[in-house]
């Protein structure tokens, strides 16, 4: 029998924790993804999704613009009015997809909690906005080219300078995509985001397709505030016999500046919506 001295502590001592290896450090989280690779990943994901879900809507956008040109062919013979109809109808395809559908997409994403998924990813907010905006703007290319080609054939306009669409589509698409994303993210309800997108597309239709010279003076000022106006004006000037390329460049520069502002506003709206 073991004799335990009085006052001795009979509690069993807890085993000592193993000593950490010399020089070991706490594990660190992986660094955030860089902007360009993250944006490319979002772009590819949106494009793969758009191939299935957006093709019918692209057909509707193209059919709508071509239908408007056919209808206007009955009242417009040629001249500046014909150029405005063709240019406005072509850019309207961009407005339908990049502004209207993107506003609906981000409105639905916010309402369904889909922004929480993106917020958990280690990607910059700008990558999400720029990737989605770039995908929706790229998706408008076939419809815009088809609409412009049919319009030139209907109104006997020259095809030679349609290469300007290579600049009009991305710049007008950036401006309208940023506006559409901001509207969808700032709208308090999904229904309001859809309404805002529809109103924006209607403004692009009415103020872009109708010749500016036939509009009342106050409406012309409203037209100047619409981002797509400068893409329309650049395309209109390219139909001239001797285009004023300096004026075309100025219009495209304004379109690019508006695109930067609208995409920055959409990025801010994304941060605001994702952190609430």
PDB file of C-alpha atoms in Angstrom, residues 21-170:
ATOM      1  CA  UNK A  21       8.215  22.444 -33.779  1.00  0.00           C
ATOM      2  CA  UNK A  22      10.850  25.091 -33.753  1.00  0.00           C
ATOM      3  CA  UNK A  23      10.170  27.751 -36.447  1.00  0.00           C
ATOM      4  CA  UNK A  24       6.566  26.620 -37.122  1.00  0.00           C
ATOM      5  CA  UNK A  25       4.044  29.416 -37.887  1.00  0.00           C
ATOM      6  CA  UNK A  26       0.244  29.637 -38.018  1.00  0.00           C
ATOM      7  CA  UNK A  27      -1.298  28.785 -41.385  1.00  0.00           C
ATOM      8  CA  UNK A  28      -2.331  31.810 -43.447  1.00  0.00           C
ATOM      9  CA  UNK A  29      -5.298  32.157 -45.754  1.00  0.00           C
ATOM     10  CA  UNK A  30      -4.777  32.052 -49.484  1.00  0.00           C
ATOM     11  CA  UNK A  31      -4.344  35.474 -51.074  1.00  0.00           C
ATOM     12  CA  UNK A  32      -7.247  37.090 -52.908  1.00  0.00           C
ATOM     13  CA  UNK A  33      -7.429  36.370 -56.601  1.00  0.00           C
ATOM     14  CA  UNK A  34      -6.005  39.013 -58.879  1.00  0.00           C
ATOM     15  CA  UNK A  35      -8.424  41.179 -60.834  1.00  0.00           C
ATOM     16  CA  UNK A  36      -7.787  39.969 -64.385  1.00  0.00           C
ATOM     17  CA  UNK A  37      -7.807  36.185 -63.699  1.00  0.00           C
ATOM     18  CA  UNK A  38     -10.905  36.555 -61.512  1.00  0.00           C
ATOM     19  CA  UNK A  39     -12.664  38.660 -64.127  1.00  0.00           C
ATOM     20  CA  UNK A  40     -11.813  36.097 -66.823  1.00  0.00           C
ATOM     21  CA  UNK A  41     -13.272  33.303 -64.678  1.00  0.00           C
ATOM     22  CA  UNK A  42     -16.525  35.207 -64.106  1.00  0.00           C
ATOM     23  CA  UNK A  43     -16.645  36.084 -67.825  1.00  0.00           C
ATOM     24  CA  UNK A  44     -16.311  32.436 -68.878  1.00  0.00           C
ATOM     25  CA  UNK A  45     -18.931  31.325 -66.373  1.00  0.00           C
ATOM     26  CA  UNK A  46     -21.404  33.954 -67.571  1.00  0.00           C
ATOM     27  CA  UNK A  47     -20.780  33.146 -71.226  1.00  0.00           C
ATOM     28  CA  UNK A  48     -21.366  29.430 -70.685  1.00  0.00           C
ATOM     29  CA  UNK A  49     -24.592  30.239 -68.866  1.00  0.00           C
ATOM     30  CA  UNK A  50     -25.683  32.707 -71.555  1.00  0.00           C
ATOM     31  CA  UNK A  51     -25.291  30.133 -74.329  1.00  0.00           C
ATOM     32  CA  UNK A  52     -28.229  28.221 -72.915  1.00  0.00           C
ATOM     33  CA  UNK A  53     -30.378  30.810 -71.179  1.00  0.00           C
ATOM     34  CA  UNK A  54     -29.910  33.941 -73.320  1.00  0.00           C
ATOM     35  CA  UNK A  55     -30.021  32.756 -76.928  1.00  0.00           C
ATOM     36  CA  UNK A  56     -33.848  33.015 -77.163  1.00  0.00           C
ATOM     37  CA  UNK A  57     -33.704  36.524 -75.670  1.00  0.00           C
ATOM     38  CA  UNK A  58     -30.986  37.548 -78.117  1.00  0.00           C
ATOM     39  CA  UNK A  59     -33.204  36.350 -80.942  1.00  0.00           C
ATOM     40  CA  UNK A  60     -36.045  38.469 -79.535  1.00  0.00           C
ATOM     41  CA  UNK A  61     -33.774  41.531 -79.303  1.00  0.00           C
ATOM     42  CA  UNK A  62     -32.583  41.112 -82.895  1.00  0.00           C
ATOM     43  CA  UNK A  63     -36.084  40.400 -84.212  1.00  0.00           C
ATOM     44  CA  UNK A  64     -37.394  43.471 -82.388  1.00  0.00           C
ATOM     45  CA  UNK A  65     -34.751  45.773 -83.893  1.00  0.00           C
ATOM     46  CA  UNK A  66     -35.193  44.375 -87.395  1.00  0.00           C
ATOM     47  CA  UNK A  67     -38.978  44.742 -87.055  1.00  0.00           C
ATOM     48  CA  UNK A  68     -38.576  48.395 -86.077  1.00  0.00           C
ATOM     49  CA  UNK A  69     -36.443  49.047 -89.166  1.00  0.00           C
ATOM     50  CA  UNK A  70     -38.965  47.327 -91.439  1.00  0.00           C
ATOM     51  CA  UNK A  71     -41.756  49.394 -89.914  1.00  0.00           C
ATOM     52  CA  UNK A  72     -39.780  52.627 -90.292  1.00  0.00           C
ATOM     53  CA  UNK A  73     -38.960  51.746 -93.900  1.00  0.00           C
ATOM     54  CA  UNK A  74     -42.526  52.642 -94.761  1.00  0.00           C
ATOM     55  CA  UNK A  75     -42.122  56.238 -93.577  1.00  0.00           C
ATOM     56  CA  UNK A  76     -38.391  56.897 -94.072  1.00  0.00           C
ATOM     57  CA  UNK A  77     -36.897  56.866 -97.551  1.00  0.00           C
ATOM     58  CA  UNK A  78     -33.284  57.772 -96.867  1.00  0.00           C
ATOM     59  CA  UNK A  79     -30.995  60.559 -95.802  1.00  0.00           C
ATOM     60  CA  UNK A  80     -30.178  61.409 -92.163  1.00  0.00           C
ATOM     61  CA  UNK A  81     -33.401  59.814 -90.913  1.00  0.00           C
ATOM     62  CA  UNK A  82     -32.475  56.440 -92.406  1.00  0.00           C
ATOM     63  CA  UNK A  83     -29.013  56.586 -90.839  1.00  0.00           C
ATOM     64  CA  UNK A  84     -30.554  57.339 -87.453  1.00  0.00           C
ATOM     65  CA  UNK A  85     -33.003  54.429 -87.753  1.00  0.00           C
ATOM     66  CA  UNK A  86     -30.305  51.900 -88.665  1.00  0.00           C
ATOM     67  CA  UNK A  87     -27.803  53.134 -86.068  1.00  0.00           C
ATOM     68  CA  UNK A  88     -30.395  53.380 -83.302  1.00  0.00           C
ATOM     69  CA  UNK A  89     -31.842  49.946 -84.042  1.00  0.00           C
ATOM     70  CA  UNK A  90     -28.379  48.370 -84.041  1.00  0.00           C
ATOM     71  CA  UNK A  91     -27.422  49.866 -80.668  1.00  0.00           C
ATOM     72  CA  UNK A  92     -30.870  48.927 -79.353  1.00  0.00           C
ATOM     73  CA  UNK A  93     -29.762  45.270 -79.392  1.00  0.00           C
ATOM     74  CA  UNK A  94     -26.947  46.242 -77.024  1.00  0.00           C
ATOM     75  CA  UNK A  95     -29.379  48.144 -74.809  1.00  0.00           C
ATOM     76  CA  UNK A  96     -31.822  45.230 -74.651  1.00  0.00           C
ATOM     77  CA  UNK A  97     -29.186  42.736 -73.487  1.00  0.00           C
ATOM     78  CA  UNK A  98     -26.567  44.830 -71.680  1.00  0.00           C
ATOM     79  CA  UNK A  99     -28.938  47.203 -69.898  1.00  0.00           C
ATOM     80  CA  UNK A 100     -32.298  45.492 -69.606  1.00  0.00           C
ATOM     81  CA  UNK A 101     -31.257  41.872 -69.041  1.00  0.00           C
ATOM     82  CA  UNK A 102     -28.290  42.748 -66.813  1.00  0.00           C
ATOM     83  CA  UNK A 103     -30.505  44.907 -64.589  1.00  0.00           C
ATOM     84  CA  UNK A 104     -32.893  41.961 -64.264  1.00  0.00           C
ATOM     85  CA  UNK A 105     -30.024  39.531 -63.597  1.00  0.00           C
ATOM     86  CA  UNK A 106     -28.469  41.520 -60.758  1.00  0.00           C
ATOM     87  CA  UNK A 107     -31.902  42.341 -59.342  1.00  0.00           C
ATOM     88  CA  UNK A 108     -32.755  38.639 -59.245  1.00  0.00           C
ATOM     89  CA  UNK A 109     -29.310  37.800 -57.849  1.00  0.00           C
ATOM     90  CA  UNK A 110     -29.763  40.246 -55.002  1.00  0.00           C
ATOM     91  CA  UNK A 111     -33.328  39.153 -54.248  1.00  0.00           C
ATOM     92  CA  UNK A 112     -32.453  35.435 -54.179  1.00  0.00           C
ATOM     93  CA  UNK A 113     -29.332  35.845 -52.041  1.00  0.00           C
ATOM     94  CA  UNK A 114     -27.016  34.938 -54.878  1.00  0.00           C
ATOM     95  CA  UNK A 115     -24.744  37.821 -53.992  1.00  0.00           C
ATOM     96  CA  UNK A 116     -23.821  35.933 -50.818  1.00  0.00           C
ATOM     97  CA  UNK A 117     -22.176  33.286 -52.989  1.00  0.00           C
ATOM     98  CA  UNK A 118     -20.005  35.829 -54.764  1.00  0.00           C
ATOM     99  CA  UNK A 119     -19.246  37.586 -51.461  1.00  0.00           C
ATOM    100  CA  UNK A 120     -17.695  34.383 -50.071  1.00  0.00           C
ATOM    101  CA  UNK A 121     -15.330  34.010 -53.018  1.00  0.00           C
ATOM    102  CA  UNK A 122     -11.845  35.556 -52.726  1.00  0.00           C
ATOM    103  CA  UNK A 123     -12.387  37.735 -55.795  1.00  0.00           C
ATOM    104  CA  UNK A 124     -12.422  41.537 -56.045  1.00  0.00           C
ATOM    105  CA  UNK A 125     -15.914  43.076 -56.412  1.00  0.00           C
ATOM    106  CA  UNK A 126     -14.811  44.747 -59.638  1.00  0.00           C
ATOM    107  CA  UNK A 127     -14.095  41.307 -61.147  1.00  0.00           C
ATOM    108  CA  UNK A 128     -17.701  40.205 -60.624  1.00  0.00           C
ATOM    109  CA  UNK A 129     -19.154  43.369 -62.163  1.00  0.00           C
ATOM    110  CA  UNK A 130     -16.677  43.605 -65.056  1.00  0.00           C
ATOM    111  CA  UNK A 131     -16.882  39.895 -65.845  1.00  0.00           C
ATOM    112  CA  UNK A 132     -20.685  39.898 -65.979  1.00  0.00           C
ATOM    113  CA  UNK A 133     -20.817  43.189 -67.896  1.00  0.00           C
ATOM    114  CA  UNK A 134     -18.254  41.975 -70.422  1.00  0.00           C
ATOM    115  CA  UNK A 135     -20.139  38.726 -70.980  1.00  0.00           C
ATOM    116  CA  UNK A 136     -23.460  40.449 -71.579  1.00  0.00           C
ATOM    117  CA  UNK A 137     -21.865  43.029 -73.886  1.00  0.00           C
ATOM    118  CA  UNK A 138     -20.098  40.277 -75.868  1.00  0.00           C
ATOM    119  CA  UNK A 139     -23.343  38.406 -76.223  1.00  0.00           C
ATOM    120  CA  UNK A 140     -24.819  41.293 -78.230  1.00  0.00           C
ATOM    121  CA  UNK A 141     -22.247  41.067 -81.050  1.00  0.00           C
ATOM    122  CA  UNK A 142     -24.118  38.660 -83.417  1.00  0.00           C
ATOM    123  CA  UNK A 143     -27.453  40.459 -83.105  1.00  0.00           C
ATOM    124  CA  UNK A 144     -25.914  43.893 -83.607  1.00  0.00           C
ATOM    125  CA  UNK A 145     -24.019  42.802 -86.719  1.00  0.00           C
ATOM    126  CA  UNK A 146     -27.104  41.151 -88.211  1.00  0.00           C
ATOM    127  CA  UNK A 147     -29.275  44.190 -87.464  1.00  0.00           C
ATOM    128  CA  UNK A 148     -26.764  46.637 -88.963  1.00  0.00           C
ATOM    129  CA  UNK A 149     -26.322  44.498 -92.089  1.00  0.00           C
ATOM    130  CA  UNK A 150     -30.071  44.156 -92.688  1.00  0.00           C
ATOM    131  CA  UNK A 151     -30.536  47.879 -92.042  1.00  0.00           C
ATOM    132  CA  UNK A 152     -27.896  48.851 -94.592  1.00  0.00           C
ATOM    133  CA  UNK A 153     -29.576  46.603 -97.158  1.00  0.00           C
ATOM    134  CA  UNK A 154     -33.047  48.002 -96.413  1.00  0.00           C
ATOM    135  CA  UNK A 155     -32.047  51.672 -96.626  1.00  0.00           C
ATOM    136  CA  UNK A 156     -29.244  51.362 -99.222  1.00  0.00           C
ATOM    137  CA  UNK A 157     -26.569  52.554 -96.814  1.00  0.00           C
ATOM    138  CA  UNK A 158     -22.868  51.758 -97.354  1.00  0.00           C
ATOM    139  CA  UNK A 159     -21.423  48.659 -95.717  1.00  0.00           C
ATOM    140  CA  UNK A 160     -17.816  49.889 -95.960  1.00  0.00           C
ATOM    141  CA  UNK A 161     -17.577  51.488 -92.528  1.00  0.00           C
ATOM    142  CA  UNK A 162     -19.466  48.927 -90.471  1.00  0.00           C
ATOM    143  CA  UNK A 163     -16.095  48.003 -88.981  1.00  0.00           C
ATOM    144  CA  UNK A 164     -16.760  50.881 -86.583  1.00  0.00           C
ATOM    145  CA  UNK A 165     -19.048  48.456 -84.743  1.00  0.00           C
ATOM    146  CA  UNK A 166     -15.860  46.862 -83.378  1.00  0.00           C
ATOM    147  CA  UNK A 167     -15.537  50.010 -81.246  1.00  0.00           C
ATOM    148  CA  UNK A 168     -19.213  50.906 -80.816  1.00  0.00           C
ATOM    149  CA  UNK A 169     -20.303  47.547 -79.386  1.00  0.00           C
ATOM    150  CA  UNK A 170     -17.743  47.264 -76.539  1.00  0.00           C
TER     151      UNK A 170
END
